[in-house]
Short mmCIF file of C-alpha atoms and ligand atoms in Angstrom, two decimals:
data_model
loop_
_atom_site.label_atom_id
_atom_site.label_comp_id
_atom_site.label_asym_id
_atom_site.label_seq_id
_atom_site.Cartn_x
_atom_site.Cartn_y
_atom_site.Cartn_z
CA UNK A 263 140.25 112.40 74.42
CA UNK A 264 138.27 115.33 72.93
CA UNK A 265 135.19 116.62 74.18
CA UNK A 266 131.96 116.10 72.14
CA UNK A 267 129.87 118.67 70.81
CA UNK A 268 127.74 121.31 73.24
CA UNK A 269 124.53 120.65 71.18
CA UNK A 270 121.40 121.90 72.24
CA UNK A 271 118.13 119.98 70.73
CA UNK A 272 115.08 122.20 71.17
CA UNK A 273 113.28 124.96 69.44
CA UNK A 274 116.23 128.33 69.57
CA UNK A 275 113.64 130.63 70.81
CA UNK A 276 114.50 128.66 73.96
CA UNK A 277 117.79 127.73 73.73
CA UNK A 278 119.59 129.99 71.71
CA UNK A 279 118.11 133.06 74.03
CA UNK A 280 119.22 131.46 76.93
CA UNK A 281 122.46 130.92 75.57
CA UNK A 282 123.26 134.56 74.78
CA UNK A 283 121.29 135.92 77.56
CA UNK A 284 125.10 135.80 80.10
CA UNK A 285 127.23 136.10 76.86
CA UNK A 286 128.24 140.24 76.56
CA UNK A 287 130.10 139.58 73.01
CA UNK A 288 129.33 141.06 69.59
CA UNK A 289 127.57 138.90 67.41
CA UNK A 290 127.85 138.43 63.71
CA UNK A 291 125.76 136.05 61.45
CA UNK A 292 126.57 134.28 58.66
CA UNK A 293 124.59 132.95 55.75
CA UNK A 294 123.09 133.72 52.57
CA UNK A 295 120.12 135.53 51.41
CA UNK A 296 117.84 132.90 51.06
CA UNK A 297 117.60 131.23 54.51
CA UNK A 298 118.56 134.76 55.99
CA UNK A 299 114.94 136.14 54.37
CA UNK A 300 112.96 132.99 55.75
CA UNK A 301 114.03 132.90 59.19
CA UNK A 302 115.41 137.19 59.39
CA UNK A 303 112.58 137.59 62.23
CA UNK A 304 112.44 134.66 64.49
CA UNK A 305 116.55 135.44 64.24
CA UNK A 306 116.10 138.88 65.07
CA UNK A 307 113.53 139.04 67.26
CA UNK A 308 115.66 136.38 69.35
CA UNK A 309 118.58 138.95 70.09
CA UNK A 310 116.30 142.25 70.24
CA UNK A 311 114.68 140.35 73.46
CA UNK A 312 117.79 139.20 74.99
CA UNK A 313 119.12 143.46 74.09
CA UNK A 314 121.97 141.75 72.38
CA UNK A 315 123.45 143.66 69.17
CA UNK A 316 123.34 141.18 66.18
CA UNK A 317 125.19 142.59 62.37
CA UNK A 318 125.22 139.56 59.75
CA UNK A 319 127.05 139.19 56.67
CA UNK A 320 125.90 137.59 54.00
CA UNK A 321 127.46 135.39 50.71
CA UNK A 322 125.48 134.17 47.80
CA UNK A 323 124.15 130.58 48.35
CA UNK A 324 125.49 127.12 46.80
CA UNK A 325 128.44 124.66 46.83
CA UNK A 326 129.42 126.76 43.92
CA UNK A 327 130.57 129.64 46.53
CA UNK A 328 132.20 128.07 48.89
CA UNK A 329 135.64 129.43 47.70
CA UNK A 330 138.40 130.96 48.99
CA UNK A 331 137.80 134.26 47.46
CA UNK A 332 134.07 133.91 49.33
CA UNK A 333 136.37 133.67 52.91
CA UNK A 334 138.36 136.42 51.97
CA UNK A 335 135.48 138.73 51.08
CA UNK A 336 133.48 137.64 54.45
CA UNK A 337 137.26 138.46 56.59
CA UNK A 338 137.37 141.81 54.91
CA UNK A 339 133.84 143.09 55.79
CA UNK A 340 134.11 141.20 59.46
CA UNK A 341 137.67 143.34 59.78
CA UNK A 342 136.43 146.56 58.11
CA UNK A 343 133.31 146.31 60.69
CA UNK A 344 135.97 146.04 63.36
CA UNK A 345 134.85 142.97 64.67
CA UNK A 346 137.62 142.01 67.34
CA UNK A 347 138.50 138.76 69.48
CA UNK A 348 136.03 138.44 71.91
CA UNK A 349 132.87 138.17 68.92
CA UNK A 350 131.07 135.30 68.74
CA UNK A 351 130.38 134.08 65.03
CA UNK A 352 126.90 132.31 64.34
CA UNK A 353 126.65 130.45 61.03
CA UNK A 354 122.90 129.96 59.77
CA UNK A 355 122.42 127.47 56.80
CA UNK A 356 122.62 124.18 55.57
CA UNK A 357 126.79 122.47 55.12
CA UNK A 358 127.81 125.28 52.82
CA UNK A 359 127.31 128.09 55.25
CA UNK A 360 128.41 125.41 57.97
CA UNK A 361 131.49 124.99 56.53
CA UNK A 362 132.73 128.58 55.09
CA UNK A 363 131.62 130.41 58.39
CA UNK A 364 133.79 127.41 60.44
CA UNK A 365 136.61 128.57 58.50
CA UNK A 366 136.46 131.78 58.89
CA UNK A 367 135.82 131.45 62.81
CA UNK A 368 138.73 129.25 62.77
CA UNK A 369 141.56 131.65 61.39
CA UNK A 370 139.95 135.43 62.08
CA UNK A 371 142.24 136.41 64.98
CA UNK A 372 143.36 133.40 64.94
CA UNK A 373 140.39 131.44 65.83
CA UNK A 374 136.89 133.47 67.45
CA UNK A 375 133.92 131.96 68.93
CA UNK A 376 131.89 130.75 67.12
CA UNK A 377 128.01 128.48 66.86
CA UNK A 378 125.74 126.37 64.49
CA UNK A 379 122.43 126.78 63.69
CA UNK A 380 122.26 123.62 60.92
CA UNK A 381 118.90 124.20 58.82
CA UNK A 382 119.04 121.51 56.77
CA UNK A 383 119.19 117.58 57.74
CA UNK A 384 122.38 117.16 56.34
CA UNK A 385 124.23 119.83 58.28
CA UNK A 386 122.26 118.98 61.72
CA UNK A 387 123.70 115.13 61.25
CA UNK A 388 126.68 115.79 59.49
CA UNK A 389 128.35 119.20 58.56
CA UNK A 390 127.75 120.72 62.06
CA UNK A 391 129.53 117.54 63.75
CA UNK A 392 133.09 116.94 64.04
CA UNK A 393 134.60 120.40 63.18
CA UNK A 394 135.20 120.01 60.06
CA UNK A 395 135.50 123.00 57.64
CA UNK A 396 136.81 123.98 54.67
CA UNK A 397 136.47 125.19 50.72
CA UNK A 398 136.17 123.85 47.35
CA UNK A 399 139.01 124.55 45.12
CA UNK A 400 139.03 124.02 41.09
CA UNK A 401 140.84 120.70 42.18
CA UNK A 402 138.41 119.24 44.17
CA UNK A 403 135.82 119.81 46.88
CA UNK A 404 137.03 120.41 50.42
CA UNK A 405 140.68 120.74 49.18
CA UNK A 406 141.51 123.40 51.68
CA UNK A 407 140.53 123.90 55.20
CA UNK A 408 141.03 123.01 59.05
CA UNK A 409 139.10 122.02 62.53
CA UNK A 410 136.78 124.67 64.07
CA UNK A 411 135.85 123.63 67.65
CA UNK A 412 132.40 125.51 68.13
CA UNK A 413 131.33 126.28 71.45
CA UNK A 414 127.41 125.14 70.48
CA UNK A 415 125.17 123.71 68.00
CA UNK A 416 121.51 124.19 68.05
CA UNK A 417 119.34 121.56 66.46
CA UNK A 418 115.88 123.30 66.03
CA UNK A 419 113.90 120.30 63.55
CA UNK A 420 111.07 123.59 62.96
CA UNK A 421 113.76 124.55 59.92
CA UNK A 422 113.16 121.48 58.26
CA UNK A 423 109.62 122.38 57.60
CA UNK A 424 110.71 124.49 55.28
CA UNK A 425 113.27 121.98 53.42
CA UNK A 426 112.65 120.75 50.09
CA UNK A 427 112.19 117.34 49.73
CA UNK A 428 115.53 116.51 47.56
CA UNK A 429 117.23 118.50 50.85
CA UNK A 430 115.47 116.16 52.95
CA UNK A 431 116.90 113.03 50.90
CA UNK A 432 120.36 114.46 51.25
CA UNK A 433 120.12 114.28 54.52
CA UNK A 434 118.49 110.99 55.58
CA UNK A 435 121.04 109.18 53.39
CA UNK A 436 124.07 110.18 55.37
CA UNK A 437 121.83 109.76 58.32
CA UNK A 438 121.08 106.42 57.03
CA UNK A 439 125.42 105.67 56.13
CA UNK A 440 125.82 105.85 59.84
CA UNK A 441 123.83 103.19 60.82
CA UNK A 442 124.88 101.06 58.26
CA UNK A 443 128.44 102.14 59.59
CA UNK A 444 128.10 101.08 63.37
CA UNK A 445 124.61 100.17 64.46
CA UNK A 446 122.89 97.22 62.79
CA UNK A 447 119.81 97.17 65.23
CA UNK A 448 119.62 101.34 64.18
CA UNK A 449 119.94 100.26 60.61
CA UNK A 450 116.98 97.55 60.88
CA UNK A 451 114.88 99.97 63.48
CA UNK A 452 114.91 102.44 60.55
CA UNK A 453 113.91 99.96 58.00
CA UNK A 454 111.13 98.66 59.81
CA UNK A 455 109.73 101.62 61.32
CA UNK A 456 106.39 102.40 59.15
CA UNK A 457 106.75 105.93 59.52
CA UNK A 458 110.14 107.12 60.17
CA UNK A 459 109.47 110.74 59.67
CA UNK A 460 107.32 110.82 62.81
CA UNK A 461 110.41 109.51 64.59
CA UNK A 462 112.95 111.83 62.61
CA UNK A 463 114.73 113.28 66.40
CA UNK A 464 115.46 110.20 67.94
CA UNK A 465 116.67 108.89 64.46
CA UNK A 466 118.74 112.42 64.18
CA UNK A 467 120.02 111.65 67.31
CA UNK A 468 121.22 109.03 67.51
CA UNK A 469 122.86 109.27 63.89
CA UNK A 470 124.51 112.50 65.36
CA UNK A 471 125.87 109.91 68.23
CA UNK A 472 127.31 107.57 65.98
CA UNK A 473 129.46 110.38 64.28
CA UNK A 474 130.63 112.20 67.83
CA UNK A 475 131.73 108.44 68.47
CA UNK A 476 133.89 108.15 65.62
CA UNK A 477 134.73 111.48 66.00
CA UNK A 478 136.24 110.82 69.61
CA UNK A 479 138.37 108.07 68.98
CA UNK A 480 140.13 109.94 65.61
CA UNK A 481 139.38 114.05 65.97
CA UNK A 482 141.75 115.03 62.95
CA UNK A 483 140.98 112.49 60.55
CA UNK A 484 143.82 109.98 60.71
CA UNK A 485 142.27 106.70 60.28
CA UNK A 486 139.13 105.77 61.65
CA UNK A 487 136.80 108.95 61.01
CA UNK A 488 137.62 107.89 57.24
CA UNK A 489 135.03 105.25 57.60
CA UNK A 490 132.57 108.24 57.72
CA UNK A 491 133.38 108.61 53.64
CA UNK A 492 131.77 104.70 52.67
CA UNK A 493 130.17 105.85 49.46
CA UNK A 494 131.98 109.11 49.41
CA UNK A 495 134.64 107.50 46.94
CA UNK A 496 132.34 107.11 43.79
CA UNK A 497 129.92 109.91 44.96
CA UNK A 498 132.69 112.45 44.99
CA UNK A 499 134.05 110.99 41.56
CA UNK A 500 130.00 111.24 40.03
CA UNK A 501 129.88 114.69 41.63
CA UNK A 502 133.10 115.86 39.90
CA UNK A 503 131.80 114.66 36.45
CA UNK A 504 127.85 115.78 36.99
CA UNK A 505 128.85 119.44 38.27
CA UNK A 506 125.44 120.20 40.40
CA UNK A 507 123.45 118.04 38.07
CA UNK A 508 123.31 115.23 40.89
CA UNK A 509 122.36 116.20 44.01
CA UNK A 510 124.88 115.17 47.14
CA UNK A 511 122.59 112.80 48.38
CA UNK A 512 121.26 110.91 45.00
CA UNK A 513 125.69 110.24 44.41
CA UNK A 514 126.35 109.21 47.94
CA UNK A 515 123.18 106.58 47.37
CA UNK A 516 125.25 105.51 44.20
CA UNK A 517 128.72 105.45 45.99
CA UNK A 518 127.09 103.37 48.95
CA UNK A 519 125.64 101.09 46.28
CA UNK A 520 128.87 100.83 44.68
CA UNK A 521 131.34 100.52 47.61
CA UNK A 522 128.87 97.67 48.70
CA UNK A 523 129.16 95.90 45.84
CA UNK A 524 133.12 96.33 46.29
CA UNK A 525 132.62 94.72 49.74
CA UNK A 526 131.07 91.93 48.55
CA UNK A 527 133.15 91.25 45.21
CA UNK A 528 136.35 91.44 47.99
CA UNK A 529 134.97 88.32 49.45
CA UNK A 530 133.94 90.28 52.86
CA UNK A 531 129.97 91.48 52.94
CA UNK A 532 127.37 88.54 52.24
CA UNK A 533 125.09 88.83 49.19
CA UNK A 534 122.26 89.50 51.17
CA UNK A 535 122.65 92.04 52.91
CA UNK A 536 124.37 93.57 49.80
CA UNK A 537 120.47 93.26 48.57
CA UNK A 538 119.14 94.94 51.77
CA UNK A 539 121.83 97.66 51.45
CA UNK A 540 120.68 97.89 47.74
CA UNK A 541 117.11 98.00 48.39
CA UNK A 542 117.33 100.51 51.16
CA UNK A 543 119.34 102.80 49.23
CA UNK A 544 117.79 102.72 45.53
CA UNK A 545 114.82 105.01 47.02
CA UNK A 546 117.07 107.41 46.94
CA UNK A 547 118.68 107.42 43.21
CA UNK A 548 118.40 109.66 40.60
CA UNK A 549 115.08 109.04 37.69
CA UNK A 550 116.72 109.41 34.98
CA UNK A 551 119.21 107.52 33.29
CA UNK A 552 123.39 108.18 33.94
CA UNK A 553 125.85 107.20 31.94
CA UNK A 554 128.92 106.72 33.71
CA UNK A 555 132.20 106.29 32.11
CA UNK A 556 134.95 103.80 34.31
CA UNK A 557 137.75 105.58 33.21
CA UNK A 558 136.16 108.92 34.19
CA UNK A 559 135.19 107.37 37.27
CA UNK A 560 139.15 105.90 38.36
CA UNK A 561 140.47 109.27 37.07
CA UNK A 562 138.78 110.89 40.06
CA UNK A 563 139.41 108.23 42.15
CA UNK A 564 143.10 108.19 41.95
CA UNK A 565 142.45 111.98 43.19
CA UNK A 566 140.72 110.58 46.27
CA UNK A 567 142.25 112.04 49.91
CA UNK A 568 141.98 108.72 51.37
CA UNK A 569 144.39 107.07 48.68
CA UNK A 570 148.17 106.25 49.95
CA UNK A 571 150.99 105.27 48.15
CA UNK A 572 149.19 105.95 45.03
CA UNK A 573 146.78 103.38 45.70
CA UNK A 574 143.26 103.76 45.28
CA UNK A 575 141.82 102.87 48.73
CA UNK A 576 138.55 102.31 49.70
CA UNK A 577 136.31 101.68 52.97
CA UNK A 578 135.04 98.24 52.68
CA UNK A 579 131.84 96.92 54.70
CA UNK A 580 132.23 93.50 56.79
CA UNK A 581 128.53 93.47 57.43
CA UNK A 582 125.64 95.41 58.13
CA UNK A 583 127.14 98.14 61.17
CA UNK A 584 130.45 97.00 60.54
CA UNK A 585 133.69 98.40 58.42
CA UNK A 586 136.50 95.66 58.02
CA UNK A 587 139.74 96.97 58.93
CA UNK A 588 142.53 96.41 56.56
CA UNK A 589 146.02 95.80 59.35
CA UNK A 590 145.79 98.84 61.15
CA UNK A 591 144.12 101.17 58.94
CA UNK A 592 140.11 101.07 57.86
CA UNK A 593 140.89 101.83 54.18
CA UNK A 594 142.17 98.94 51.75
CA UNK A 595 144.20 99.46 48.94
CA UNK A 596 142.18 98.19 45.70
CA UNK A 597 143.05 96.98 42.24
CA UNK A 598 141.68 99.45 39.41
CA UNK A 599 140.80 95.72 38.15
CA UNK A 600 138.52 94.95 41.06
CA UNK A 601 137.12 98.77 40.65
CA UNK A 602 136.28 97.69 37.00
CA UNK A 603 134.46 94.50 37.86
CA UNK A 604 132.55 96.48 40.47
CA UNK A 605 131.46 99.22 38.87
CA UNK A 606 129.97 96.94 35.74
CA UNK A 607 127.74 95.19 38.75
CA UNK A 608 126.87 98.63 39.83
CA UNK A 609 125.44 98.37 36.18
CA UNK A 610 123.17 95.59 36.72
CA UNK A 611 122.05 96.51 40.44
CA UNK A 612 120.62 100.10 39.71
CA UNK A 613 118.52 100.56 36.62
CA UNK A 614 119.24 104.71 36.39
CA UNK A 615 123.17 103.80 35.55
CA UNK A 616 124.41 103.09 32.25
CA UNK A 617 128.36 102.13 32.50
CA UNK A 618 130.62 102.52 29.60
N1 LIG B 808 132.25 119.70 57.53
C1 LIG B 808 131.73 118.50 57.43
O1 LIG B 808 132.03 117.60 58.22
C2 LIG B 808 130.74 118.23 56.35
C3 LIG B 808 130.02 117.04 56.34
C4 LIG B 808 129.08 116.84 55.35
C5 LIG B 808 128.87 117.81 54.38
N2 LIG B 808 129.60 118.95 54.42
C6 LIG B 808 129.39 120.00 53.41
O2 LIG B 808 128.03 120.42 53.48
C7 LIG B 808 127.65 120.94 52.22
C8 LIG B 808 126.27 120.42 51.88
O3 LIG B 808 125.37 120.85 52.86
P1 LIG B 808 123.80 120.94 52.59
O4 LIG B 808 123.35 119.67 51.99
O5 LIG B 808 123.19 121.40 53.84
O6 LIG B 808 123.70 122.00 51.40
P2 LIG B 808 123.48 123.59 51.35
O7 LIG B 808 124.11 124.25 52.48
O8 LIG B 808 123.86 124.03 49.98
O9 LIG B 808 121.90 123.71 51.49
C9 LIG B 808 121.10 123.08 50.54
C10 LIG B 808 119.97 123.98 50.06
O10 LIG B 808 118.98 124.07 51.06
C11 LIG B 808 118.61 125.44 51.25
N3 LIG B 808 118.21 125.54 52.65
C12 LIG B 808 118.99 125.39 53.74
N4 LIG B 808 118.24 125.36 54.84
C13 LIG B 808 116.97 125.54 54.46
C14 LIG B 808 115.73 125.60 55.14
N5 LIG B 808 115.64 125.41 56.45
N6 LIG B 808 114.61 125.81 54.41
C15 LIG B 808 114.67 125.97 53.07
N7 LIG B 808 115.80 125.87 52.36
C16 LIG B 808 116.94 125.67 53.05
C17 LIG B 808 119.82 126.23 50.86
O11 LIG B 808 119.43 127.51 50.47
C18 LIG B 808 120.37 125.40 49.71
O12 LIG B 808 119.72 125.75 48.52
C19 LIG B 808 128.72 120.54 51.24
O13 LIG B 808 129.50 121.66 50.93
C20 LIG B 808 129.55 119.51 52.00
O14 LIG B 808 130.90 119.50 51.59
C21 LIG B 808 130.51 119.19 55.38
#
């Protein structure tokens, strides 16, 4: 059994000063210039009251830069600058910065200290969680990468006032998957609630739960955790074809649409709460109109990390907060026939697709 996450949910100006105040290491930031310029003072000011040295070291923002040659360009400054053992990396952003400063914390020295300060929705309930980290490659996203155990994560919800509202959609949707994943009560509390927003940190929270549970029962992504990627399948494929003309969020919507209507056309989730699942997540789909090609679509697919024995495999839904288990593993092998069928329904569900 692992531990869970250290995660601290309260503004930093408490929490992160009293973290460092009894820590005597060097600290070095990571992020990009964008959030670095927004929140440079409240950082700053943070560590100049707590007499704690703080250098950062910036990369350019975007999905687009997550790269090897980005980690290898952050190592070189962090080894030029000397920065030994005992330093304590903090990673400020949203996923991106999540994931390349996790790297690098994981392999400089051969693993350093390191924290999160998630600043967007997505990263607070999902990047930041599970220690998970890793690069894009020209092959894929995430191709390359390991586990970073970090020793804290600070969830301070006054970043998000500063999040655009696409950001916030990113997030809520994967906040959203893990209901649908484990908690049907969640999933209905969320859906009934008139104002959600006004309840966003109990909803974060226990979203962040649900993950740390999977999380404990499968740390290095064996079997279960892989029920975390429902609706990554076709997203992943939709984000490989769009570039950065989809956002994360409006594909995953599609993908969860999508793998839904998989669940049901395997004979396993009923047809309404296919509806509900399609309702709740067609807020959350792109305006305009997509083509979407099926071959394009099972081209990617067959490039999928959860596929075995060159099947395409899938994580299927049994019902509303429940994945059905295929023997022992949670993915099922599928037919590129019943992938066809499905994605042609996917078609008639959601109005912005076009499928050719
Ligand atoms: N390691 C994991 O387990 C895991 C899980 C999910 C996603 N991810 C990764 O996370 C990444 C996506 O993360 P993301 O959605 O946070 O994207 P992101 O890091 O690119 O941030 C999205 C945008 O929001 C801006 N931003 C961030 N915080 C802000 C704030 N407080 N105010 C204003 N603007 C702000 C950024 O500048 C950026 O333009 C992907 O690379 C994905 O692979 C990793």
């Amino acid at each position: 059994m692992t531990q869970n996450e250290n995660i601290f949910f309260s503004s930093i100006e408490e929490t992160l000063s009293k973290y460092i105040q009894d820590k005597g290491s060097d600290f070095i930031l990571i992020s990009h210039p964008t959030i670095f310029d927004i929140y440079k003072e409240k950082i700053l000011k943070i560590f100049q009251e707590q007499n704690k040295r703080l250098e950062y070291v910036l990369f350019e923002e975007g999905e687009k830069n997550k790269t090897r040659q980005t980690k290898e360009i952050i190592e070189d400054t962090l080894l030029e600058k000397g920065v030994q053992k005992d330093a304590c990396l903090i990673a400020l952003g949203g996923g991106v910065v999540l994931d390349m400063a996790g790297y690098v914390a994981a392999t400089y020295l051969r693993g350093i200290n390191s924290i999160y300060i998630p600043t967007t929705l997505l990263a607070m309930c999902d990047a930041a969680i599970g220690g998970k980290c890793g690069v894009n490659t020209k092959f894929g996203k995430n191709q390359i990468g390991t586990f970073n155990k970090c020793d804290a994560i600070f969830v301070d919800m006054s970043f998000l006032k500063t999040l655009e509202e696409r950001e916030m959609k990113n997030g809520l949707v994967e906040m959203i998957k893990h209901f649908l994943l484990r908690d049907k009560d969640l999933f209905f509390k969320f859906l009934e609630d008139e104002n959600p927003m006004d309840n966003l940190l109990l909803f974060l929270k226990k979203s962040i739960a649900i993950k740390q549970e999977i999380i404990l029962e499968d740390r290095f992504d064996k079997n279960l955790r892989k029920v975390l990627n429902f609706g990554h399948s076709i997203a992943h494929a939709l984000e490989s074809i769009y570039g950065f003309n989809i956002s994360h969020g409006q594909a995953v919507a599609i993908g969860i649409i999508a793998e839904a209507i998989l669940s049901h056309h395997m004979g396993y989730l009923t047809l309404s709460s296919l509806n509900i699942i399609t309702d709740v997540f067609s807020k959350y789909l792109p305006q305009r109109k997509i083509p979407i090609s099926k071959e394009e679509i099972l081209f990617f697919l067959q490039r999928d990390k959860k596929n075995r024995e060159r099947n395409i495999h899938f994580i299927l839904l049994e019902e509303i907060g429940k994945v059905k288990c295929h023997e022992k593993y949670v993915s099922h092998p599928i037919d590129n026939r019943d992938i066809i069928v499905s994605l042609s329904k996917l078609e008639e569900a959601i109005s912005c697709l076009s499928v050719q």
